XYZ file of C-alpha atoms in Angstrom:
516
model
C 16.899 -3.916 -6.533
C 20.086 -4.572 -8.118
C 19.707 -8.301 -9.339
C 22.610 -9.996 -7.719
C 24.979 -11.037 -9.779
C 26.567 -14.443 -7.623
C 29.598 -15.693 -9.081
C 31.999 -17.366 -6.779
C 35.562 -14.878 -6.070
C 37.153 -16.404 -3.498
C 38.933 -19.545 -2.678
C 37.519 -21.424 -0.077
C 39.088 -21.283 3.420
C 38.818 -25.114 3.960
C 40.059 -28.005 1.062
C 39.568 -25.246 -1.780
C 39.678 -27.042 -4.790
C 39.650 -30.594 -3.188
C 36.935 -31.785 -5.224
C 35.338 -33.296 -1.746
C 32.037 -32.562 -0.912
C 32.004 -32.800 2.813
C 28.845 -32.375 4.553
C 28.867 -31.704 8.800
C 27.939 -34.226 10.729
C 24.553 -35.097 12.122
C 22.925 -31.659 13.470
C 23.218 -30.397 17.111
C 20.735 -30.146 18.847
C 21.560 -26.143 19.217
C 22.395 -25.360 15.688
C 20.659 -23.640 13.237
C 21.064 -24.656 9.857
C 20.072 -22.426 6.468
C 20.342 -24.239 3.611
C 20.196 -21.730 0.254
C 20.938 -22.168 -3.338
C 24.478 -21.041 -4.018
C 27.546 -19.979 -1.734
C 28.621 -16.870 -0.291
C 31.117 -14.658 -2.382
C 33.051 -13.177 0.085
C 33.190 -11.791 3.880
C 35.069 -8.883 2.833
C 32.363 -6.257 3.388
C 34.043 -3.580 0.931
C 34.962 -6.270 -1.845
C 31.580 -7.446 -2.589
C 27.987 -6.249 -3.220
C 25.577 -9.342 -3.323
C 23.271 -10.237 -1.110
C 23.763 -13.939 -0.770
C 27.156 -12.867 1.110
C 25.773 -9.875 3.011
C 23.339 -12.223 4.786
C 26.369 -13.877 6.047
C 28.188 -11.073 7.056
C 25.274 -9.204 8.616
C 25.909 -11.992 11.301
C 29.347 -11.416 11.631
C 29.778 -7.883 12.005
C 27.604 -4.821 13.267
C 26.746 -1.862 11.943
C 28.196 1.886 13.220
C 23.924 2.561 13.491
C 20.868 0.508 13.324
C 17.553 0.907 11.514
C 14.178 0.962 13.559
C 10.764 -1.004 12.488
C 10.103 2.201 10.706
C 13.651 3.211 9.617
C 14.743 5.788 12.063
C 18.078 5.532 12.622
C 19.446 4.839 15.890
C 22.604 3.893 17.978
C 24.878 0.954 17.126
C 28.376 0.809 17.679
C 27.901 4.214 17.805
C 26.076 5.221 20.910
C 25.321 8.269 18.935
C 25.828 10.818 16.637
C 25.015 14.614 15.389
C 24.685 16.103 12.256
C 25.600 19.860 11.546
C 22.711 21.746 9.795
C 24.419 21.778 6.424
C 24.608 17.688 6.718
C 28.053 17.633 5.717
C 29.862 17.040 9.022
C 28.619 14.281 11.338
C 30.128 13.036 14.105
C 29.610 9.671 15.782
C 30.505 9.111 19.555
C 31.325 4.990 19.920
C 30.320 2.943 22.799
C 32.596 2.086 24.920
C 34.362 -0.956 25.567
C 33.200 -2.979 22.444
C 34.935 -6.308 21.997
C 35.951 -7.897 19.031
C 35.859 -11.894 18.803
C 39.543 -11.991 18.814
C 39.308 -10.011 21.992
C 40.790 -6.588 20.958
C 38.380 -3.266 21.031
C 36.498 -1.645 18.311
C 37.027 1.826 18.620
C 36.782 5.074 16.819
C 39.855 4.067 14.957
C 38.559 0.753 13.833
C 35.519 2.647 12.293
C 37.618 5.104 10.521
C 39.322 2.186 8.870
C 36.650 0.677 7.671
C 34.882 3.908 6.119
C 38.569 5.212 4.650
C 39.355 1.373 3.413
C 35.448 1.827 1.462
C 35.866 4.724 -0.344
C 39.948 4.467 -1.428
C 39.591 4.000 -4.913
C 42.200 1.475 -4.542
C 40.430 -0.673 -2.779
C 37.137 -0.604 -5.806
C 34.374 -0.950 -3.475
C 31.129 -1.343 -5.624
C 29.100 0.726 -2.016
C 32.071 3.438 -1.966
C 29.616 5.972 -3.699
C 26.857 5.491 -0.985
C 29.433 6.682 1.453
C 28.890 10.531 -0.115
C 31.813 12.734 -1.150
C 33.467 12.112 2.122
C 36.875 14.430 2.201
C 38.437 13.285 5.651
C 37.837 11.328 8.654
C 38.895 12.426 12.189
C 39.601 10.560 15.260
C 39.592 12.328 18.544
C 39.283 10.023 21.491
C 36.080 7.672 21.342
C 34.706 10.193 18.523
C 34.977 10.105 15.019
C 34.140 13.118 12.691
C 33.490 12.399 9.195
C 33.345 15.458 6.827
C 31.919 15.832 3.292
C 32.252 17.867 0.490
C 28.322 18.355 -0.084
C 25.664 18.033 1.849
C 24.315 14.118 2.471
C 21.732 13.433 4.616
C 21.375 9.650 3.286
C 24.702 8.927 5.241
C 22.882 7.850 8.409
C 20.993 5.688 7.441
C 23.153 3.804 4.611
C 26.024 3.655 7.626
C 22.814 1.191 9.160
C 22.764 -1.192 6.007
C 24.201 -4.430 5.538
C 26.565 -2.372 2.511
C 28.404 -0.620 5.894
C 28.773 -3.244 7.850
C 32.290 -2.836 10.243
C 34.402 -5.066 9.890
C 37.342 -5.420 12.741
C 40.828 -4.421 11.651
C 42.540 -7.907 11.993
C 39.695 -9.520 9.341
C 42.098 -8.099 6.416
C 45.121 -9.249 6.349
C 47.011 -8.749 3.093
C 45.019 -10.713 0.603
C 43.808 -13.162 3.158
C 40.131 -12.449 4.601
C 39.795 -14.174 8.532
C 36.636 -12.657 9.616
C 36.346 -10.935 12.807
C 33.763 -8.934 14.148
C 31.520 -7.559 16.716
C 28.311 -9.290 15.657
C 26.316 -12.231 17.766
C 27.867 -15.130 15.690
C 31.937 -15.770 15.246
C 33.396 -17.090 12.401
C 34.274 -20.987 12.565
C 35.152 -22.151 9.647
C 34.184 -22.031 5.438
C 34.309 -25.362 3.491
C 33.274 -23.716 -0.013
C 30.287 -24.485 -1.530
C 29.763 -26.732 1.075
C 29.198 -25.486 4.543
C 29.942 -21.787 6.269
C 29.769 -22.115 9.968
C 29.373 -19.738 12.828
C 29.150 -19.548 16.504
C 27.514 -18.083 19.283
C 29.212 -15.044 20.846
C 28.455 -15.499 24.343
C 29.683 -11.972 25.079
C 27.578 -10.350 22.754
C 25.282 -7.025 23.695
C 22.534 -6.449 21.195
C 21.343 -2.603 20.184
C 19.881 -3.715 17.346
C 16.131 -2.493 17.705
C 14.650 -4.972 15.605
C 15.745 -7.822 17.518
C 14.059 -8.737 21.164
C 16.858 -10.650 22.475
C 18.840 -8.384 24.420
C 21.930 -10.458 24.620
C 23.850 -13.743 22.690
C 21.562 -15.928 20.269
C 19.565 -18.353 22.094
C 21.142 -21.218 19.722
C 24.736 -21.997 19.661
C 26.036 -22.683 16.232
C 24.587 -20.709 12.590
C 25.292 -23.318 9.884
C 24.688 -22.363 6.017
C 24.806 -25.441 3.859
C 24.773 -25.113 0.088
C 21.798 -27.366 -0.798
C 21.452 -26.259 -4.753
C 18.471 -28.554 -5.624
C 15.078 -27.114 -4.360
C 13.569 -30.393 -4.209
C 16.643 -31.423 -2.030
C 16.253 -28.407 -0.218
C 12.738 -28.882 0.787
C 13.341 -32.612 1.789
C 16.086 -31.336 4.100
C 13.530 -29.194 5.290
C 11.312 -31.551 5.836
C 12.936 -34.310 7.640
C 14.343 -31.715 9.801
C 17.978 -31.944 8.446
C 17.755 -28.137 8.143
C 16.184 -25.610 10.169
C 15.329 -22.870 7.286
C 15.619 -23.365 3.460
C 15.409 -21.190 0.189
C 11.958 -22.126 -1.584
C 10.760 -21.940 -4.702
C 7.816 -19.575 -5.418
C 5.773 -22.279 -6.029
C 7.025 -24.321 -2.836
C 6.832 -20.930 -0.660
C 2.938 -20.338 -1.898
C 2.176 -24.017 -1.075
C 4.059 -24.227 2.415
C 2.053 -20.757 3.419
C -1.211 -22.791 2.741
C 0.321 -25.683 5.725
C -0.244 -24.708 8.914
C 2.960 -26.772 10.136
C 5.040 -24.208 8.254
C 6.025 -20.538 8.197
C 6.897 -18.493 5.059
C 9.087 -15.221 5.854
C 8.715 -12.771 3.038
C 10.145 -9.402 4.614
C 6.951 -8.228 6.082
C 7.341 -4.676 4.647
C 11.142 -4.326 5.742
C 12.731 -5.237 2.464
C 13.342 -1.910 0.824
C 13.012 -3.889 -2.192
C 9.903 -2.568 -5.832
C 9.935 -4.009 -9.027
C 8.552 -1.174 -11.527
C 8.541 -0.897 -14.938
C 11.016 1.849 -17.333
C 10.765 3.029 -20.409
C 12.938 4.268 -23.137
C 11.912 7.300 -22.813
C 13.817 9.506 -25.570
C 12.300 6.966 -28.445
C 8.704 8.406 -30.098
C 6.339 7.787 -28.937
C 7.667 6.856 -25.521
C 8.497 10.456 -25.483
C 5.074 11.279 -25.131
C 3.873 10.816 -21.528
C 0.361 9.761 -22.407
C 1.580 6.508 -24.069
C 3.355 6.210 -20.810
C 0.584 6.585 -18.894
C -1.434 4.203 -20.965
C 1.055 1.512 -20.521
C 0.335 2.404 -16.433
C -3.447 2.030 -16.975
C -3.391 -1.287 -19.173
C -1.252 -3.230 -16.487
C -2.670 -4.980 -13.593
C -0.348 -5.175 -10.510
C -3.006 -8.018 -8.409
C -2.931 -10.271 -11.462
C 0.936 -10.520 -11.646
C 1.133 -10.849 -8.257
C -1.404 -13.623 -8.054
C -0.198 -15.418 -11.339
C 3.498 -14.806 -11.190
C 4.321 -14.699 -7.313
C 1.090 -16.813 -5.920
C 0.152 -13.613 -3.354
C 3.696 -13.937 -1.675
C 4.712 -9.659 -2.864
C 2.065 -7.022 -2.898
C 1.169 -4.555 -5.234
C 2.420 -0.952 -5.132
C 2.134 2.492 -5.804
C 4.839 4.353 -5.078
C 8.471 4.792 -6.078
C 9.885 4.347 -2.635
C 9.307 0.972 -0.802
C 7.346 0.122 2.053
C 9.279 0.637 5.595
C 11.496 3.517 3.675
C 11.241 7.743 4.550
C 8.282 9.055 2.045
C 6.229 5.949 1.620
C 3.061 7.546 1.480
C 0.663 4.929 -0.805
C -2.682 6.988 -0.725
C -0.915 9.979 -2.078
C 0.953 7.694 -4.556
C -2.415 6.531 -5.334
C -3.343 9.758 -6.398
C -0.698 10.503 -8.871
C -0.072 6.837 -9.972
C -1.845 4.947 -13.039
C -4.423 2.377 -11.726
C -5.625 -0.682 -13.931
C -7.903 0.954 -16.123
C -7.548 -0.204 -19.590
C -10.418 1.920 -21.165
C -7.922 5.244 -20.077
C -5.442 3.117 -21.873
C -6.979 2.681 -24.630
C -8.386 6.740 -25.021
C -4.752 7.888 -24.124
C -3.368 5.938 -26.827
C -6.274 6.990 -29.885
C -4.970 10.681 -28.598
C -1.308 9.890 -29.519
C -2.810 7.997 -33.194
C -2.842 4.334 -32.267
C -5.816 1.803 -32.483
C -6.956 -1.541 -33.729
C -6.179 -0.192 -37.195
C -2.529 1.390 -35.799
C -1.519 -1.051 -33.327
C 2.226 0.137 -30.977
C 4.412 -2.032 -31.380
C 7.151 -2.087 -28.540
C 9.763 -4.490 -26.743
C 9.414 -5.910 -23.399
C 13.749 -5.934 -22.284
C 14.139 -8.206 -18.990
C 16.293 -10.435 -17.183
C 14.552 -14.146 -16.582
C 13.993 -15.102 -12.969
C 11.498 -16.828 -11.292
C 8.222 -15.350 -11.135
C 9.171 -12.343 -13.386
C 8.608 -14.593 -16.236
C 4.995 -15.363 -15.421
C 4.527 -11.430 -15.041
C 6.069 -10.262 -17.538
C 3.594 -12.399 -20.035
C 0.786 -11.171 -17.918
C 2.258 -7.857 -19.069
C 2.503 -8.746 -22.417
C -1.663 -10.013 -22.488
C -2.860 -6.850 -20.829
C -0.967 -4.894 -23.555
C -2.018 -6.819 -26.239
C -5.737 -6.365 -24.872
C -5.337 -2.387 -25.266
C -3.688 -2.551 -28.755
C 0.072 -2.842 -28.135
C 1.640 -5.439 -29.675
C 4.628 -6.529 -27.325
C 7.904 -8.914 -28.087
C 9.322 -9.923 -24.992
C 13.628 -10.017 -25.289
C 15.443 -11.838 -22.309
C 18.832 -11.537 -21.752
C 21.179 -13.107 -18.318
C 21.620 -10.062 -16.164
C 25.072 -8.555 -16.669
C 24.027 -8.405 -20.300
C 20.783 -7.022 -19.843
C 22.656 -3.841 -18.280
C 24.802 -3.687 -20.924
C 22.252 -3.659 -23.461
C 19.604 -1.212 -21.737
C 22.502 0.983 -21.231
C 23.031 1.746 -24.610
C 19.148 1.117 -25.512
C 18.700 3.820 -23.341
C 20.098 6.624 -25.512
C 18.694 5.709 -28.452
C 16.505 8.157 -29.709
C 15.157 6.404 -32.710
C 14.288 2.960 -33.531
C 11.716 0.482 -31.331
C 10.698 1.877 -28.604
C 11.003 -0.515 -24.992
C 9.835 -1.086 -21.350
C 11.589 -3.302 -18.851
C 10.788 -4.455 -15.589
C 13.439 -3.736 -13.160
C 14.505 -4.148 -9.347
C 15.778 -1.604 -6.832
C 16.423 -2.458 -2.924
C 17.662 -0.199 -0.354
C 17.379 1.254 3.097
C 16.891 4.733 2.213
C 15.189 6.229 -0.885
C 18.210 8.104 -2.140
C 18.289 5.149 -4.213
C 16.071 7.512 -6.626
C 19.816 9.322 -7.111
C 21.305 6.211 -8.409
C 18.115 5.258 -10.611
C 17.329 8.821 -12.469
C 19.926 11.163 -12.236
C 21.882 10.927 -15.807
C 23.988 8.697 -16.557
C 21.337 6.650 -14.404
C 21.989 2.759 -13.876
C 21.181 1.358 -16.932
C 21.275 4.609 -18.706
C 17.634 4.866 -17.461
C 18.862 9.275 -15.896
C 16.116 11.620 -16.739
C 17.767 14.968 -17.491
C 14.716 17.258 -16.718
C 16.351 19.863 -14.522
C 13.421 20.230 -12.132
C 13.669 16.501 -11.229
C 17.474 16.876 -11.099
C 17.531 20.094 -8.769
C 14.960 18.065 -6.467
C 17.328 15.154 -6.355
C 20.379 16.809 -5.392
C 17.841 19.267 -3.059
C 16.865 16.312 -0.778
C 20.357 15.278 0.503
C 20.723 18.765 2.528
C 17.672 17.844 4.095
C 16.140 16.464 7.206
C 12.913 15.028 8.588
C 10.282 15.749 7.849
C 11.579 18.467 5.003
C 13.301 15.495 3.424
C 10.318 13.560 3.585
C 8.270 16.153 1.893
C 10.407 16.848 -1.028
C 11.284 12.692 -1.806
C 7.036 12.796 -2.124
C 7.561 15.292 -4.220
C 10.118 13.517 -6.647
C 7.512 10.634 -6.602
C 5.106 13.207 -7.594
C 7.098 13.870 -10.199
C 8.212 10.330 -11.425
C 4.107 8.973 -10.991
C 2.486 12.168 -13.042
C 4.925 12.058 -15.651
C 4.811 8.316 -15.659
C 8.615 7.864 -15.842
C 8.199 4.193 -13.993
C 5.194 2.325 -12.986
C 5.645 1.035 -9.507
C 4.459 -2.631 -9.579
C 4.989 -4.773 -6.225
C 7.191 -5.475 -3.430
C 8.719 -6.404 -0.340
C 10.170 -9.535 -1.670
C 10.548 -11.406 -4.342
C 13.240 -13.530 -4.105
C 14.815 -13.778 -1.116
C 12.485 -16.033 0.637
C 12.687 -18.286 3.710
C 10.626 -21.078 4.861
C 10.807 -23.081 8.728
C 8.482 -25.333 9.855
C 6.090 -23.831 12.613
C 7.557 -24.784 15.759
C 10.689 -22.372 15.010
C 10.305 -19.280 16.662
C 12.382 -15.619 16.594
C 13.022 -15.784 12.968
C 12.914 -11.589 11.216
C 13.842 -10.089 7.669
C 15.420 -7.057 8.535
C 16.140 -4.422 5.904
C 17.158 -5.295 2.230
C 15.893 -9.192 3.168
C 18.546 -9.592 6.070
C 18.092 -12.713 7.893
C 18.039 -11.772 11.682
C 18.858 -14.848 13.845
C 19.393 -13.939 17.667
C 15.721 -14.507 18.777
C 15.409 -17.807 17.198
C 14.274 -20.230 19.460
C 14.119 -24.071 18.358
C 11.501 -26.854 19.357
């Protein structure tokens, strides 16, 4: 996952810069209220790339497809769509008569905007590469033809993640952002860093096969209050001032204990795996025994018992649960397993010992529970014979750093742990092929051909050749999968609260929620 970087960008809508602090009166009866950390960003789908503000917006508008239980793509605003054999011309027929909450009609134009508006370079959209090499878009009735420049099977399902969202024309105009959408809540109002409030769309239609509810959300308002105390955050909680809240770790692992509350971790939907990298051009990290020894001396169940208290699970593979060549029991077979006698016969191979200890750096990015694992790391390395000094740096620095770190060829060598979420594993693109994010690109020209080989695929082909990159990144040890679904983006409501999902890349889904 890419950490979210959450720094306010936008004025608010309401009293911006007021200095008041005004909190909505006493809750309705019908509203649900989400009280999290920190603010939205923005509702400007193309302008911003965090998740705090894509929960928002996946209320707001809809998405041209949807995503099933097991990520097949189906219809959305699009009824449906075809892909040529070649996957670089799809075409996407719209349903018809879709309404916008200011009343006019989302059409085949209207999505054409908002994929042309993505990927103009003007515009410096942060998702614009996910889009593919896309060299025109068509509009011929209620159909819209989108043609590439090479082949990109990926589009599908990335035009069914919360990074594609469509917006409705009139949302932009000039600089000004007024939200207006499709989705089953409408935009109300935005007192920043206060309160962001929404309402029921009475005349909403849901396709969306994750959620039950096949028309407008049972409740009438959506209400997310900026709370950014935990402790106040869980009193909220539990005097019933809120309906859901952001908990800690520790309050999430104690809550899931209470039978009076419910913990919502992503249930396999998240797209999100925390693995370890390695700087892999600097000796002996070059060597892919001492990278497999590093596999067998760490213990995924104790980091996920010690630094997440059970609320992730351990992992295998490369590609997340939920996502197109998630196949654990082959992963299993390629993957390092906590063994930390292999570790420590790999590593007297390669010259090091009690009397030759490795000495290496542990590079990461502090955040709750990480911290915990990453000294588990550190113990179990130490217990094999690799002395480890752990170096934390904020985020935005961290990249920085690694990205350079990463093309070192001499000096002390490094692991990191690291986050990747998405709906569809093409993510592997963005992680290995050179320049990489993070400078992390493995320029091995089998990986590289199978990387570019899997976007003119399909189905089951497609499926069989990402397993085969996996193959490639587990064997070769180029990251050791550690755990998922989620690790941060948690949600806690107390028992009687019913409907409540995670839909892909921890998107809060709130049309079946029914309240006591």
């Amino acid at each position: 996952m890419k950490r979210s970087i959450r720094h306010a960008v936008l004025a608010s809508t309401l009293l911006a810069g007021s200095g008041l602090s005004l909190r909505p009166a006493a809750a309705d009866p019908g509203d649900i209220i989400f009280a999290r950390s920190q603010d939205a960003d923005s509702l400007d789908v193309a302008r911003v790339s965090t998740t705090i503000s894509f929960q928002v917006m996946q209320q707001i508008y809809d998405n041209l497809l949807n995503l099933d239980d097991k990520g097949k793509v189906s219809g959305g605003l699009a009824a449906s769509y075809t892909a040529s054999a070649d996957n670089m011309t799809f075409t996407f027929t719209m349903r018809p008569n879709i309404k916008c909450h200011d009343g006019t009609t989302f059409d085949a134009k209207a999505a054409k905007w908002n994929i042309d508006r993505a990927i103009d370079p003007k515009t410096g959209s942060s998702n614009a590469s996910s889009y593919g090499s896309i060299t025109s878009t068509e509009v011929n009735g209620d159909v819209l033809t989108v043609r590439l420049s090479k082949p990109y099977s990926p589009l599908t399902t990335f035009l069914g993640s919360a990074q594609a969202l469509m917006m409705c024309p009139a949302t932009i105009q000039g600089s000004d952002v007024k939200p207006v959408g499709t989705g089953p809540w409408k935009f109300v109002e935005w007192v920043r860093n206060d309160r962001l409030v929404l309402a029921r769309n009475p005349a909403y239609v849901n396709v969306n096969p994750l959620v039950d509810n096949p028309g407008a959300p049972y409740a009438q308002r959506l209400i997310f209050r900026v709370i950014p105390e935990g402790p106040s955050r869980m009193a909220a909680l539990k005097t019933g001032e809120v309906t859901f809240a952001e908990p800690s770790l520790q309050d999430a692992a104690d809550l899931a204990k209470d039978k009076n509350y419910t913990v919502y971790t992503g249930a396999g939907r998240t797209g999100q795996l925390a693995y370890v990298g390695f700087t892999a051009k600097i000796p002996p990290l070059n060597d892919v025994r001492v990278r497999r020894a590093i596999g067998y001396a760490l213990d995924r169940d104790s980091m996920v018992d010690i630094g997440f208290n059970g609320l992730v699970q351990a992992s295998p593979c490369p590609v997340a649960p939920g996502l197109l060549g998630y196949d654990p029991k082959k992963c299993a077979e390629w993957a390092t397993a906590f063994d930390p006698d292999k570790a420590k016969q790999l590593l007297k191979e390669v010259g090091y010992g009690p009397d030759h200890p490795l000495y290496i750096t542990l590079s990461v990015s502090p955040l709750q529970g990480w911290d915990e694992s990453d000294v588990v790391m550190q113990q179990q390395l130490a217990a094999v014979g690799i002395n480890v000094k752990i170096e934390q740096r904020q985020f935005a620095t961290w990249v920085d750093y690694m990205s350079g770190k990463n093309k070192e060829t001499t000096g002390t060598p490094a692991i990191w742990t690291m986050g990747m979420s998405g709906p569809d594993p093409d993510y592997l693109v963005f992680l290995f092929q050179p320049p990489g994010y993070a400078g992390q690109g493995i320029d091995d020209p089998v990986l590289q051909k199978m990387l570019v080989d899997q976007r003119a695929l399909s189905g089951a082909e497609r499926e069989a050749k990402i397993l085969d990159i996996q193959k490639f990144l587990l064997v070769n040890a180029y990251e050791v999968p550690l755990f998922t679904p989620g690790w941060f983006w948690l949600a806690t409501s107390k028992s009687t609260v019913t409907g409540f999902k995670q839909g892909y890349n921890v998107m809060p889904l709130f049309n079946d929620v029914k309240l006591p």
